PDB file of C-alpha atoms in Angstrom:
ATOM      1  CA  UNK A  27       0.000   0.000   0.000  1.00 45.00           C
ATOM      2  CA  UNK A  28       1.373   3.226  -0.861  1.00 46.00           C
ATOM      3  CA  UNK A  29       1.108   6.511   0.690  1.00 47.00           C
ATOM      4  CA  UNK A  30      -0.994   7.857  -2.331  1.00 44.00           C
ATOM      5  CA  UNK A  31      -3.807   4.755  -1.828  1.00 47.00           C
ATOM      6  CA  UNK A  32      -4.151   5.648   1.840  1.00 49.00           C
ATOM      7  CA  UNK A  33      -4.820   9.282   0.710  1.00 51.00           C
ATOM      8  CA  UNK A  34      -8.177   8.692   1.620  1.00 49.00           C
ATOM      9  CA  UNK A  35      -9.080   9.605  -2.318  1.00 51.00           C
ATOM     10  CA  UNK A  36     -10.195   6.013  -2.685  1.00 55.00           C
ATOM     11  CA  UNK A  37     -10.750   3.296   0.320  1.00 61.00           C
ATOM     12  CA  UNK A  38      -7.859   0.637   0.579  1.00 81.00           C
ATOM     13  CA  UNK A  39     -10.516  -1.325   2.580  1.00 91.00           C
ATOM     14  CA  UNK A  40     -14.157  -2.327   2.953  1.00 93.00           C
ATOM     15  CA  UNK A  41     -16.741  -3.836   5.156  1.00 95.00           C
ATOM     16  CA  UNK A  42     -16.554  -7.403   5.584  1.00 96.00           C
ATOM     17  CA  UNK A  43     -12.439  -7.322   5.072  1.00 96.00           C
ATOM     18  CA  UNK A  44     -10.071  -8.821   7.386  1.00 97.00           C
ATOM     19  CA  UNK A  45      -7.619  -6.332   8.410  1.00 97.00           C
ATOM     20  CA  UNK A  46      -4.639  -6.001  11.055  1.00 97.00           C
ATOM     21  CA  UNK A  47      -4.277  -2.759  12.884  1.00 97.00           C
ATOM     22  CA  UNK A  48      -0.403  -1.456  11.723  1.00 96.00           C
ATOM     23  CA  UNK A  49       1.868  -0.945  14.759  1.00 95.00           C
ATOM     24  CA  UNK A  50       2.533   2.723  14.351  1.00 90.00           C
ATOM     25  CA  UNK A  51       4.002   4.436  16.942  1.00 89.00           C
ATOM     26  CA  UNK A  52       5.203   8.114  15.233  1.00 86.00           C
ATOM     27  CA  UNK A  53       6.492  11.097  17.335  1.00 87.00           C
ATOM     28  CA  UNK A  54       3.394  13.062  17.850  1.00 88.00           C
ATOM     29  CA  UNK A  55      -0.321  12.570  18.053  1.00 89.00           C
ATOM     30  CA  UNK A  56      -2.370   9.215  16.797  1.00 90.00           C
ATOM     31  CA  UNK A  57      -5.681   8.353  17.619  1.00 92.00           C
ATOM     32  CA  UNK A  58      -5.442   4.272  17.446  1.00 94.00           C
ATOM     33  CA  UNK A  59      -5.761   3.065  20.994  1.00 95.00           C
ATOM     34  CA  UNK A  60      -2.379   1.038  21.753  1.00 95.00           C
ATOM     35  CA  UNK A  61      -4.248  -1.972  22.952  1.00 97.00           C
ATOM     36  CA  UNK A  62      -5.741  -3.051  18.949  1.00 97.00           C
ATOM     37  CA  UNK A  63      -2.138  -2.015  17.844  1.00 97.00           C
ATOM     38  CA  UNK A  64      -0.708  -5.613  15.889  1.00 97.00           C
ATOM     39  CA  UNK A  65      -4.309  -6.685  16.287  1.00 98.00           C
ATOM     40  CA  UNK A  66      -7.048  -8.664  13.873  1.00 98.00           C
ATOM     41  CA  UNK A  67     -10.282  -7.462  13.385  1.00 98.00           C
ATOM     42  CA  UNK A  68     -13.010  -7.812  10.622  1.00 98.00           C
ATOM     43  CA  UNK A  69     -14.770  -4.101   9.254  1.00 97.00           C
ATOM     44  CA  UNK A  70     -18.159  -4.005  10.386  1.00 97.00           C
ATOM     45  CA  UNK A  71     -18.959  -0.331   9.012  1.00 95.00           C
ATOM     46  CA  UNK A  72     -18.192   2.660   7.075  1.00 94.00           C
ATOM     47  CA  UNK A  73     -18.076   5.590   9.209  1.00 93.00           C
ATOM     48  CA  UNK A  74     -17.152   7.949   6.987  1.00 91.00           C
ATOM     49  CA  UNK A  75     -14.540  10.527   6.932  1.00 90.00           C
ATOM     50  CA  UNK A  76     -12.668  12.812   8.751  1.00 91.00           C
ATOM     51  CA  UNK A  77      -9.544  14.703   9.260  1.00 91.00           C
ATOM     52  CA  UNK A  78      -6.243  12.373   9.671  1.00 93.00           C
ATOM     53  CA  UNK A  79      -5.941  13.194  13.540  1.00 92.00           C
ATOM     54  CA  UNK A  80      -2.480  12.434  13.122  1.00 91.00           C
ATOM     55  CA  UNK A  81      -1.869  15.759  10.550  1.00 91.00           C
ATOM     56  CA  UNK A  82      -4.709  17.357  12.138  1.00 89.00           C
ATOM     57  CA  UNK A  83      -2.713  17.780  15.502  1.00 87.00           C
ATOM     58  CA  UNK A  84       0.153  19.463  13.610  1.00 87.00           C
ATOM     59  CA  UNK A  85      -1.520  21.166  10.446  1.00 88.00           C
ATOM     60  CA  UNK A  86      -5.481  22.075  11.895  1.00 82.00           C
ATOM     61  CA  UNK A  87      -7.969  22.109   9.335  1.00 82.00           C
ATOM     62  CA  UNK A  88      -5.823  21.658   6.436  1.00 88.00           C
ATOM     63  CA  UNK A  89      -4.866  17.683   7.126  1.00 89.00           C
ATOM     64  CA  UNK A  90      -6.004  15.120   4.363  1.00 92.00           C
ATOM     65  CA  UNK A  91      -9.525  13.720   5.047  1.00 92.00           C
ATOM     66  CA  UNK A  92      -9.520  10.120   5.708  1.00 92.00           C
ATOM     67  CA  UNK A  93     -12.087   7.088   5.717  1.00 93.00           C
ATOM     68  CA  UNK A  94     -12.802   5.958   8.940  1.00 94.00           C
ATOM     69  CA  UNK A  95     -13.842   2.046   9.350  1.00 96.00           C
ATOM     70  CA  UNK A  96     -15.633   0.280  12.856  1.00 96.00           C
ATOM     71  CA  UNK A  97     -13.198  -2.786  13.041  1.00 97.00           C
ATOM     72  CA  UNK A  98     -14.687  -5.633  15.481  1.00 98.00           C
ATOM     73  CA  UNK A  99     -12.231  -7.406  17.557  1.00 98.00           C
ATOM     74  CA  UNK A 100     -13.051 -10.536  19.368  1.00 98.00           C
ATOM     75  CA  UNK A 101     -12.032 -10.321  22.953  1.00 97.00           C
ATOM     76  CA  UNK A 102      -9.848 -13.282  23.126  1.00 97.00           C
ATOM     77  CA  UNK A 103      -7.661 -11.458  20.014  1.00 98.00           C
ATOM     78  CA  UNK A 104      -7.195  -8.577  22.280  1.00 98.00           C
ATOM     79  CA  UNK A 105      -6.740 -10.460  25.785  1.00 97.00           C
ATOM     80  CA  UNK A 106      -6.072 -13.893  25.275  1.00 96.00           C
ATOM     81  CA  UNK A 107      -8.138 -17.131  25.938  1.00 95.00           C
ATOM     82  CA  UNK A 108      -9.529 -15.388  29.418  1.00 92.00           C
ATOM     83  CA  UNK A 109     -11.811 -12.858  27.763  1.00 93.00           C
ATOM     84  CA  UNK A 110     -15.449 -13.562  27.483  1.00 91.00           C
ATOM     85  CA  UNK A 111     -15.718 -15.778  24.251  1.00 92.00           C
ATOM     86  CA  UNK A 112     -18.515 -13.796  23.339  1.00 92.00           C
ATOM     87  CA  UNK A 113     -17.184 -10.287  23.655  1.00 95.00           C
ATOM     88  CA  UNK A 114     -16.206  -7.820  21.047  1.00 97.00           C
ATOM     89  CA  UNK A 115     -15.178  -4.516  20.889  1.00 98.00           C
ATOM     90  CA  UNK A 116     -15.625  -2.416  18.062  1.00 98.00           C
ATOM     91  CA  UNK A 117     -13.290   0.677  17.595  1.00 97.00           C
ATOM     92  CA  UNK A 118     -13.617   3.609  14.707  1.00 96.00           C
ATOM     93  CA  UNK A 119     -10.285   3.578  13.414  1.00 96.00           C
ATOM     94  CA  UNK A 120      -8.503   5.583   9.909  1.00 95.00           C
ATOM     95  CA  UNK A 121      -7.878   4.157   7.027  1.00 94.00           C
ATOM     96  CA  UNK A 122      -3.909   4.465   7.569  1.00 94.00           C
ATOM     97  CA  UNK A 123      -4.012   2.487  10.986  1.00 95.00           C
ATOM     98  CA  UNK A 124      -5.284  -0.424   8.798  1.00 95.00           C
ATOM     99  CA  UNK A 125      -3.993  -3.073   6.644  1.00 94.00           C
ATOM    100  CA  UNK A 126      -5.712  -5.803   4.603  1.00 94.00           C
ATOM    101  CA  UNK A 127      -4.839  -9.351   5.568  1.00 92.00           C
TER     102      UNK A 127
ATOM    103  CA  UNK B   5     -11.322   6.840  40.605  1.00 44.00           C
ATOM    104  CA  UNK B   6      -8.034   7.709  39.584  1.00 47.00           C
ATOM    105  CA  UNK B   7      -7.653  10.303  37.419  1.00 49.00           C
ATOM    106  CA  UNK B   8      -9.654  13.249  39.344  1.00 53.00           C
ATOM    107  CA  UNK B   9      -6.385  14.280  41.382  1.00 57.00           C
ATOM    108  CA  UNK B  10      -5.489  16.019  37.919  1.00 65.00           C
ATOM    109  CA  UNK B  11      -8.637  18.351  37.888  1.00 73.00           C
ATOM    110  CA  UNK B  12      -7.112  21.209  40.061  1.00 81.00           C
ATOM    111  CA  UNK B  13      -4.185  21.786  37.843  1.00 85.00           C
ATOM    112  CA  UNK B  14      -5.990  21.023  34.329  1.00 84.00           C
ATOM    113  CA  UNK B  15      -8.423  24.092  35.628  1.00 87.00           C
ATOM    114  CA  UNK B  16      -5.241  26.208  36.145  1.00 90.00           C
ATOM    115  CA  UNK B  17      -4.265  25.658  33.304  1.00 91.00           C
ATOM    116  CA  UNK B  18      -7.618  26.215  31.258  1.00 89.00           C
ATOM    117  CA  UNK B  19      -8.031  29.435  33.545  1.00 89.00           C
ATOM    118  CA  UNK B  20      -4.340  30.964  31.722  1.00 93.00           C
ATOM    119  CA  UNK B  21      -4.941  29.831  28.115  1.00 92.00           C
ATOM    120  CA  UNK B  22      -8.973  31.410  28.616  1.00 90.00           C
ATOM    121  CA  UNK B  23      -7.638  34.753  30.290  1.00 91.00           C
ATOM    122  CA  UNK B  24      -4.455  34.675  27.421  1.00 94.00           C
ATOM    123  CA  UNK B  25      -7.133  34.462  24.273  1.00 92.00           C
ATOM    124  CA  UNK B  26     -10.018  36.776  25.860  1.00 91.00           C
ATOM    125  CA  UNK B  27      -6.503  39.520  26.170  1.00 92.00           C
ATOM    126  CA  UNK B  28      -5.803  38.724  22.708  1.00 93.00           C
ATOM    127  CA  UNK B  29      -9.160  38.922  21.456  1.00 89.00           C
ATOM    128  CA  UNK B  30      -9.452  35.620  20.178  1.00 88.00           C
ATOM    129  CA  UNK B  31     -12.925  34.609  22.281  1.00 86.00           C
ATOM    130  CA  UNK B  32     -15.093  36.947  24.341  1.00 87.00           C
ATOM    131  CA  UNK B  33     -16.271  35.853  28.175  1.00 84.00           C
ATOM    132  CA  UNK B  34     -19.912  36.385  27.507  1.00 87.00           C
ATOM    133  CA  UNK B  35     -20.434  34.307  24.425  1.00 84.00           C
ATOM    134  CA  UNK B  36     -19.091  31.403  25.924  1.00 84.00           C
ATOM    135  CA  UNK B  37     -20.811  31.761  29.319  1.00 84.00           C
ATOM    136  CA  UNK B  38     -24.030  31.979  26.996  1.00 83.00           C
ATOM    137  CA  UNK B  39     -22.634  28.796  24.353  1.00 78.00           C
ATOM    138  CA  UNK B  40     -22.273  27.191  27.875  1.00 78.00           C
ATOM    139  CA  UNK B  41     -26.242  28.198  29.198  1.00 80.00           C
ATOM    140  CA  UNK B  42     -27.285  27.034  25.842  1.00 76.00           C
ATOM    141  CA  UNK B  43     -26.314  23.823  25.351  1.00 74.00           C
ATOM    142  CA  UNK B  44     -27.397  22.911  29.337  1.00 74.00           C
ATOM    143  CA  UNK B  45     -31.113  24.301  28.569  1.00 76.00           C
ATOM    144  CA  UNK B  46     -31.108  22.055  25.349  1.00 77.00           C
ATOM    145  CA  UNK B  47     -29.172  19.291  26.066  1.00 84.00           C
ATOM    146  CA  UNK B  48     -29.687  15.616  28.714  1.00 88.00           C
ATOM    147  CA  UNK B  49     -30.581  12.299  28.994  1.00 92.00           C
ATOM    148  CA  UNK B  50     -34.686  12.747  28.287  1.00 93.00           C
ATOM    149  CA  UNK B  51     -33.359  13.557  24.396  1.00 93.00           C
ATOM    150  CA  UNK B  52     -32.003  10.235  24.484  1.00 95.00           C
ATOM    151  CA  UNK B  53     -34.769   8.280  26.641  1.00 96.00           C
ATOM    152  CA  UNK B  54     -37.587  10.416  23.543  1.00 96.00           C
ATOM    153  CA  UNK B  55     -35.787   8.514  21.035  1.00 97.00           C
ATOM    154  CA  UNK B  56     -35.841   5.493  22.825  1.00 97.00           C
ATOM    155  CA  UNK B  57     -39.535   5.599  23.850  1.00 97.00           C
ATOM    156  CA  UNK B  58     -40.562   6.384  19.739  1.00 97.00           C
ATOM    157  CA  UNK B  59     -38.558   3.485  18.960  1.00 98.00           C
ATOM    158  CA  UNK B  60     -40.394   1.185  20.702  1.00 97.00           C
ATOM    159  CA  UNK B  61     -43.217   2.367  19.742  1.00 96.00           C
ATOM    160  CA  UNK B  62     -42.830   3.015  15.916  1.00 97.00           C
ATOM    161  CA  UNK B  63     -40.890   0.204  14.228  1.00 97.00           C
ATOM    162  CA  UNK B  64     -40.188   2.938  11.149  1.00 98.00           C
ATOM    163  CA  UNK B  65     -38.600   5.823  13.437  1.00 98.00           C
ATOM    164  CA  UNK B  66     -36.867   2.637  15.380  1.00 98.00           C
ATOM    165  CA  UNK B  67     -35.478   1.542  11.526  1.00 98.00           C
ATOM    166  CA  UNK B  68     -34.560   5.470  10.420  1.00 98.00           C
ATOM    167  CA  UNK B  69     -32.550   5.912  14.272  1.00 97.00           C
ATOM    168  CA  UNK B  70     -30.523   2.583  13.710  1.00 97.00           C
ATOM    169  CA  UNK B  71     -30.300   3.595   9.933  1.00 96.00           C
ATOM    170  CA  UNK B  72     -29.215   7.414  10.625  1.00 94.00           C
ATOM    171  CA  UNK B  73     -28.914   8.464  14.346  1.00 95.00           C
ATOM    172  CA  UNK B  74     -28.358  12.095  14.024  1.00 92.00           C
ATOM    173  CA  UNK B  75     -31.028  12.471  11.393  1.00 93.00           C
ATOM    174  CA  UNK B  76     -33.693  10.605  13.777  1.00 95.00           C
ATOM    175  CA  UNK B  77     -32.554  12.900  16.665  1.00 93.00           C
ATOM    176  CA  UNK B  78     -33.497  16.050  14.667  1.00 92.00           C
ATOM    177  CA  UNK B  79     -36.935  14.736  13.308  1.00 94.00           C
ATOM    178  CA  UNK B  80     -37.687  14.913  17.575  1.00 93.00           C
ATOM    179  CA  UNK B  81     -35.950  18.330  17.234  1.00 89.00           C
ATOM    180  CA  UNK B  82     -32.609  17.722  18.942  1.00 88.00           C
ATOM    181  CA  UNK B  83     -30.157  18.940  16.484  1.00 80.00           C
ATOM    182  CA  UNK B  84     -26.377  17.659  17.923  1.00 74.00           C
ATOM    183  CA  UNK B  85     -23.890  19.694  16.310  1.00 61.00           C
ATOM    184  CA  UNK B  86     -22.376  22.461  18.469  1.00 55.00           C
ATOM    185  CA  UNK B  87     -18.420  22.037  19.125  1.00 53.00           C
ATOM    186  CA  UNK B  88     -17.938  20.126  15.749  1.00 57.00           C
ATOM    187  CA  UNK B  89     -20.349  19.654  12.962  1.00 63.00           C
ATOM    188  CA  UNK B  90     -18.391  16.763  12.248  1.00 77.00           C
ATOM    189  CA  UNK B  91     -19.559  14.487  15.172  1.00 85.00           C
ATOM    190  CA  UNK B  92     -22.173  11.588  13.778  1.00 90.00           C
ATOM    191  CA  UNK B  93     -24.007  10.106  16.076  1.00 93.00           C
ATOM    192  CA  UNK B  94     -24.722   6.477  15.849  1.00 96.00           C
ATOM    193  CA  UNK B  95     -27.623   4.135  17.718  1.00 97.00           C
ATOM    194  CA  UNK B  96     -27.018   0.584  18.240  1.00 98.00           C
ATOM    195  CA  UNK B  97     -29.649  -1.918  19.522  1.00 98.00           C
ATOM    196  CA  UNK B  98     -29.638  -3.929  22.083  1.00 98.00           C
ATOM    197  CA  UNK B  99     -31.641  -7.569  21.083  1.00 97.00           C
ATOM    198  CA  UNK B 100     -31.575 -11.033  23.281  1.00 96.00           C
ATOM    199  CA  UNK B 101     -28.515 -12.042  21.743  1.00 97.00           C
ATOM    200  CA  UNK B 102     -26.914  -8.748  21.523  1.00 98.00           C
ATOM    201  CA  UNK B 103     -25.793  -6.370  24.516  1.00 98.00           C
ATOM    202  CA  UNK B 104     -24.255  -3.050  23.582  1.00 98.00           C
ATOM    203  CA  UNK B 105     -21.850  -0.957  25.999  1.00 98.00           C
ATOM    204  CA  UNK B 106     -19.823   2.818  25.240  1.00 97.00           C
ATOM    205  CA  UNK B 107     -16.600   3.148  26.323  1.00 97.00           C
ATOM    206  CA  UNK B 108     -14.228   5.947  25.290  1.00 95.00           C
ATOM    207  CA  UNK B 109     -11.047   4.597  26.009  1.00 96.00           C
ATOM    208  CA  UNK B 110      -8.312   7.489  24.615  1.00 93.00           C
ATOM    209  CA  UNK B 111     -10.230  10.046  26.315  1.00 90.00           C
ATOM    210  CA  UNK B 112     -14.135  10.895  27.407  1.00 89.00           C
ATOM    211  CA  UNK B 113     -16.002  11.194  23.789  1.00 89.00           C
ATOM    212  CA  UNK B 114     -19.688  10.806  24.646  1.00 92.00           C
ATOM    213  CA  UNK B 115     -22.802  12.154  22.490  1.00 91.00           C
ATOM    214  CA  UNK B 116     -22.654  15.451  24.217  1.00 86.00           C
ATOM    215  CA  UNK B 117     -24.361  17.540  21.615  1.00 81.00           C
ATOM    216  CA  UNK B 118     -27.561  15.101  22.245  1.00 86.00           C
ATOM    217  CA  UNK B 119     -27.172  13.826  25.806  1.00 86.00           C
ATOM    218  CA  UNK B 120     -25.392  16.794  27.802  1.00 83.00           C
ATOM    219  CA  UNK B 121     -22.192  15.862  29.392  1.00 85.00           C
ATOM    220  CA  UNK B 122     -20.871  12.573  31.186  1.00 91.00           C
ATOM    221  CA  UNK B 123     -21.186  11.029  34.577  1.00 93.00           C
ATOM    222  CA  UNK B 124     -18.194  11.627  36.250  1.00 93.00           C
ATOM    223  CA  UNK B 125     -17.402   7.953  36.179  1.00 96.00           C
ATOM    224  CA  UNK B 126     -17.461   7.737  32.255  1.00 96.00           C
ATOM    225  CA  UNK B 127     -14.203   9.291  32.676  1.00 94.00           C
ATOM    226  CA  UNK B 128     -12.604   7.968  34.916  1.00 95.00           C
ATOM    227  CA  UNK B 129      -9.517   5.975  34.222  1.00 94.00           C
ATOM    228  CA  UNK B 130     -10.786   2.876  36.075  1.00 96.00           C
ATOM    229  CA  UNK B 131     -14.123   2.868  33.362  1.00 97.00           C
ATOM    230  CA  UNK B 132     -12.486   3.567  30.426  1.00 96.00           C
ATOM    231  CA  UNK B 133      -9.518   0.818  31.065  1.00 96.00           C
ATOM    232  CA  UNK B 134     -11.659  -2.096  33.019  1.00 97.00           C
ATOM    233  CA  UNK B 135     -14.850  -2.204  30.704  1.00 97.00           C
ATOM    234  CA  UNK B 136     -12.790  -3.067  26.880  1.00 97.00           C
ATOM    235  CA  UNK B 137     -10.882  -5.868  29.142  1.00 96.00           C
ATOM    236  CA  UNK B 138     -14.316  -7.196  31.317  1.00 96.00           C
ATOM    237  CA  UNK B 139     -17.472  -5.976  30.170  1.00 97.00           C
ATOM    238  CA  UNK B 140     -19.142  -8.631  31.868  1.00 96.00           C
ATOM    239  CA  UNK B 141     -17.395  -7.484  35.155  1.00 96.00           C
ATOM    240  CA  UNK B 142     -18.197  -4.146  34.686  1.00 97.00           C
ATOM    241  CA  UNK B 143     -21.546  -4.337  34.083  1.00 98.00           C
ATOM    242  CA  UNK B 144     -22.179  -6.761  37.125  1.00 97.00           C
ATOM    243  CA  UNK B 145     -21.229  -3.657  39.361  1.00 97.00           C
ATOM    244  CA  UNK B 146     -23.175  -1.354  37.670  1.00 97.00           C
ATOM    245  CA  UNK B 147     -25.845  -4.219  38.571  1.00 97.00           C
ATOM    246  CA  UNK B 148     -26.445  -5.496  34.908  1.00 97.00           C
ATOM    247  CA  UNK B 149     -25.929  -9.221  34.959  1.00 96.00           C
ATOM    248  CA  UNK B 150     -26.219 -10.712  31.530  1.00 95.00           C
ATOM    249  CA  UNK B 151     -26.871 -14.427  30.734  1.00 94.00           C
ATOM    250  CA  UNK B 152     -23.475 -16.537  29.138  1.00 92.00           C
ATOM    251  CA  UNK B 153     -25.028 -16.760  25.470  1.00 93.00           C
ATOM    252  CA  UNK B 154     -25.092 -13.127  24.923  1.00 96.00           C
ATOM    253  CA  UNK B 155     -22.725 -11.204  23.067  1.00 96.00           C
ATOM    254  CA  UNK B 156     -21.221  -8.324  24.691  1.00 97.00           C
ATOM    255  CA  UNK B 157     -20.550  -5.622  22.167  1.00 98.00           C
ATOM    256  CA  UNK B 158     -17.802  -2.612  23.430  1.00 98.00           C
ATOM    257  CA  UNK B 159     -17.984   0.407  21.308  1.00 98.00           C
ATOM    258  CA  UNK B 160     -14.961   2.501  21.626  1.00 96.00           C
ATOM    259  CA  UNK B 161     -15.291   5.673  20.228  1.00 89.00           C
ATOM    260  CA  UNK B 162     -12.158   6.894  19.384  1.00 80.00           C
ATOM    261  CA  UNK B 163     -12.593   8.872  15.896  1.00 78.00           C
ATOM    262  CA  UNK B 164     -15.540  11.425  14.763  1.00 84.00           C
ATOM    263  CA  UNK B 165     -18.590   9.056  15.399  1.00 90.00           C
ATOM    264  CA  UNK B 166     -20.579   8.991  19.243  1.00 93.00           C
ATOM    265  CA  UNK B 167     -22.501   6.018  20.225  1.00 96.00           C
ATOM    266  CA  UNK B 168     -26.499   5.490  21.948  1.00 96.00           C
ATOM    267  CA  UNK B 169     -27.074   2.542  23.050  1.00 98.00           C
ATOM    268  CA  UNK B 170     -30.802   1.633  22.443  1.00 98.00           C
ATOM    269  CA  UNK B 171     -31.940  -0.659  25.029  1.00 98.00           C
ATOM    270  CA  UNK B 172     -35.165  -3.596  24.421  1.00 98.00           C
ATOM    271  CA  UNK B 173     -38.090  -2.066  25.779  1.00 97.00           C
ATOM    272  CA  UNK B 174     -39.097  -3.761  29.233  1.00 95.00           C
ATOM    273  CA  UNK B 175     -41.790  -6.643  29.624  1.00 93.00           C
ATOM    274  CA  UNK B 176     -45.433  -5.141  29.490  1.00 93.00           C
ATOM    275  CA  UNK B 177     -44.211  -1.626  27.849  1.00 94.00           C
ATOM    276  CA  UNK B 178     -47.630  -1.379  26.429  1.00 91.00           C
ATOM    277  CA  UNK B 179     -49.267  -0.693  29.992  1.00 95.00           C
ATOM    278  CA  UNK B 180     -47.291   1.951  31.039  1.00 95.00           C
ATOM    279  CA  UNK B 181     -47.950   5.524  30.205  1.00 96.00           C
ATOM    280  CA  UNK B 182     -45.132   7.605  28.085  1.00 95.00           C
ATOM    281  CA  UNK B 183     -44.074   9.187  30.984  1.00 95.00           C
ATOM    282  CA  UNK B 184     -43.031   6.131  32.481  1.00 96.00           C
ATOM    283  CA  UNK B 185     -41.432   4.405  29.985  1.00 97.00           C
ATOM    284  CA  UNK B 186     -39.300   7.659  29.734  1.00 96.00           C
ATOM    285  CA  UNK B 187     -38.279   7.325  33.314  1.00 96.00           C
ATOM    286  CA  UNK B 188     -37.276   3.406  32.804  1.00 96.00           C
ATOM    287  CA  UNK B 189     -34.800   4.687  29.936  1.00 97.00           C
ATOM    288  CA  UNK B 190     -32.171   6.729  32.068  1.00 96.00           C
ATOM    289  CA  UNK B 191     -28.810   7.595  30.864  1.00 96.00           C
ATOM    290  CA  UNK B 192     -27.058   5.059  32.309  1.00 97.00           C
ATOM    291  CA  UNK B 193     -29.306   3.018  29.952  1.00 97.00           C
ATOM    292  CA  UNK B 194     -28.206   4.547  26.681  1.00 97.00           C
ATOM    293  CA  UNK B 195     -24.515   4.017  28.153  1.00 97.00           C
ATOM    294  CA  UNK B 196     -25.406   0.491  27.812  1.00 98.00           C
ATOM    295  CA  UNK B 197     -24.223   0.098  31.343  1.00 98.00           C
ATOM    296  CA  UNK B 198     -27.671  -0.243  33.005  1.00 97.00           C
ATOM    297  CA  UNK B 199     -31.496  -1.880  31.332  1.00 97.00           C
ATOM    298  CA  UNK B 200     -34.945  -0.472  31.932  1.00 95.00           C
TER     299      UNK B 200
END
């Protein structure tokens, strides 16, 4: 994936896709909680868009607009074979904290 | 609750930046003090709860408020908006096989614009941390026990969407008068934290 497709122009991903949260950890702000960082989810829904947080922190109102995607994560993904085998949590996540798998 | 030890010198610090941008010019006193009156006239729970109540009642609205939250929440005349007009609010429904809970984990987002502001608790660190990790736990000490086969759905809002939890209406709904029913839907409700 290049920096152009995650642009946010067109959407590297869609609902129903199998994606792993990209362990990111750059020098200023980001908005992808640490604990679905290396993580596998499936996209439940489109959001919509909104401004990168990431260049919004630095740049304001002028950062690239960005699809953002509800990514389900079964418990036990996030905290091992303890977690309720039933539970999921769902986080709203940017395009660029995502990869297809 | 940790977390609240922090208050004293956040308001400090809120007090210099307010008193640096009124000297600048940047906002006036008065316009937030009346921003501030506004939005706690228009704003709390009952917006919520009226939502809740016509769903029950009115299997279309209940469709159009899972469909398109902030578009229901106008037809009732609550509008959302204010800070950002790029907040979306979102309703998800509770079912027998399906619990729904909000968490914001980075920080304290909450549907503000269409609830008024958070229970103290909703931001606390031991909330936001304990309730991703043991939802089940959580809700047991908020006194919501929920049976083995349901799935326990954690929303985290952590981008530009808010989350109302729409709870199944209680047994025998149809007896009680509107008023009522609005009383059995409190905000602790459309948390997902508590059931009518």
């Amino acid at each position: 994936m290049t920096e152009t497709e995650r642009s946010g122009a067109r959407p590297v991903v869609g609902v129903g896709d199998h994606v792993r949260v990209r362990v990111l950890n750059p020098p200023g702000h980001n908005r992808a909680p640490s604990y679905v960082r290396g993580r596998n989810g499936v996209v439940v829904r489109a959001v919509g868009d909104g401004r990168f947080p990431d260049e919004a922190a630095a740049v304001g109102a002028d950062a690239r607009r960005e699809a953002i995607w509800t990514v389900a994560f079964a418990g036990t993904e996030l905290w091992g074979p303890d977690a309720g085998p039933r539970d999921t949590v769902h986080v709203d996540l940017f395009e660029t904290y995502l990869e297809r798998t | 609750m940790s977390g609240h030890h922090r208050n004293g010198e956040l308001q400090a610090r809120v007090n210099v930046l307010l008193a640096l941008a009124e000297e600048r010019g940047i906002v006036d006193r008065e316009e937030i003090d009346r921003r501030i009156e506004t939005l706690g006239r228009s704003v709390s729970p009952v917006n919520g709860a009226r939502m809740v109540v016509r769903a029950w009642g009115d299997p279309a609205y209940r469709e159009r408020l899972l469909d398109d939250a902030g578009a229901a929440a106008g037809e009732l005349g609550f509008a959302g908006g204010g800070y950002s007009s790029e907040i979306r609010l979102h309703a998800v429904a509770n079912t027998p096989e399906v619990h729904n809970v909000v968490v914001c984990t980075l920080c304290s987002c909450y549907p503000l614009a269409w609830l008024g502001p958070p229970p103290a608790w909703y931001k606390s660190e031991a909330y936001r941390s304990r309730v991703v990790r043991d939802p089940r736990g959580v809700l047991a000490e908020f006194g919501t026990t929920l049976p083995d086969d349901v799935e326990v759905r954690v929303w985290d809002a952590s981008a530009e969407a808010r989350y109302l939890v729409v709870p199944m209406a209680p047994d025998g709904v149809d007896t009680l008068s509107e008023e009522d029913q609005l009383a059995r839907v409190t905000r602790d409700c459309l948390i997902g934290v508590a059931v009518p």
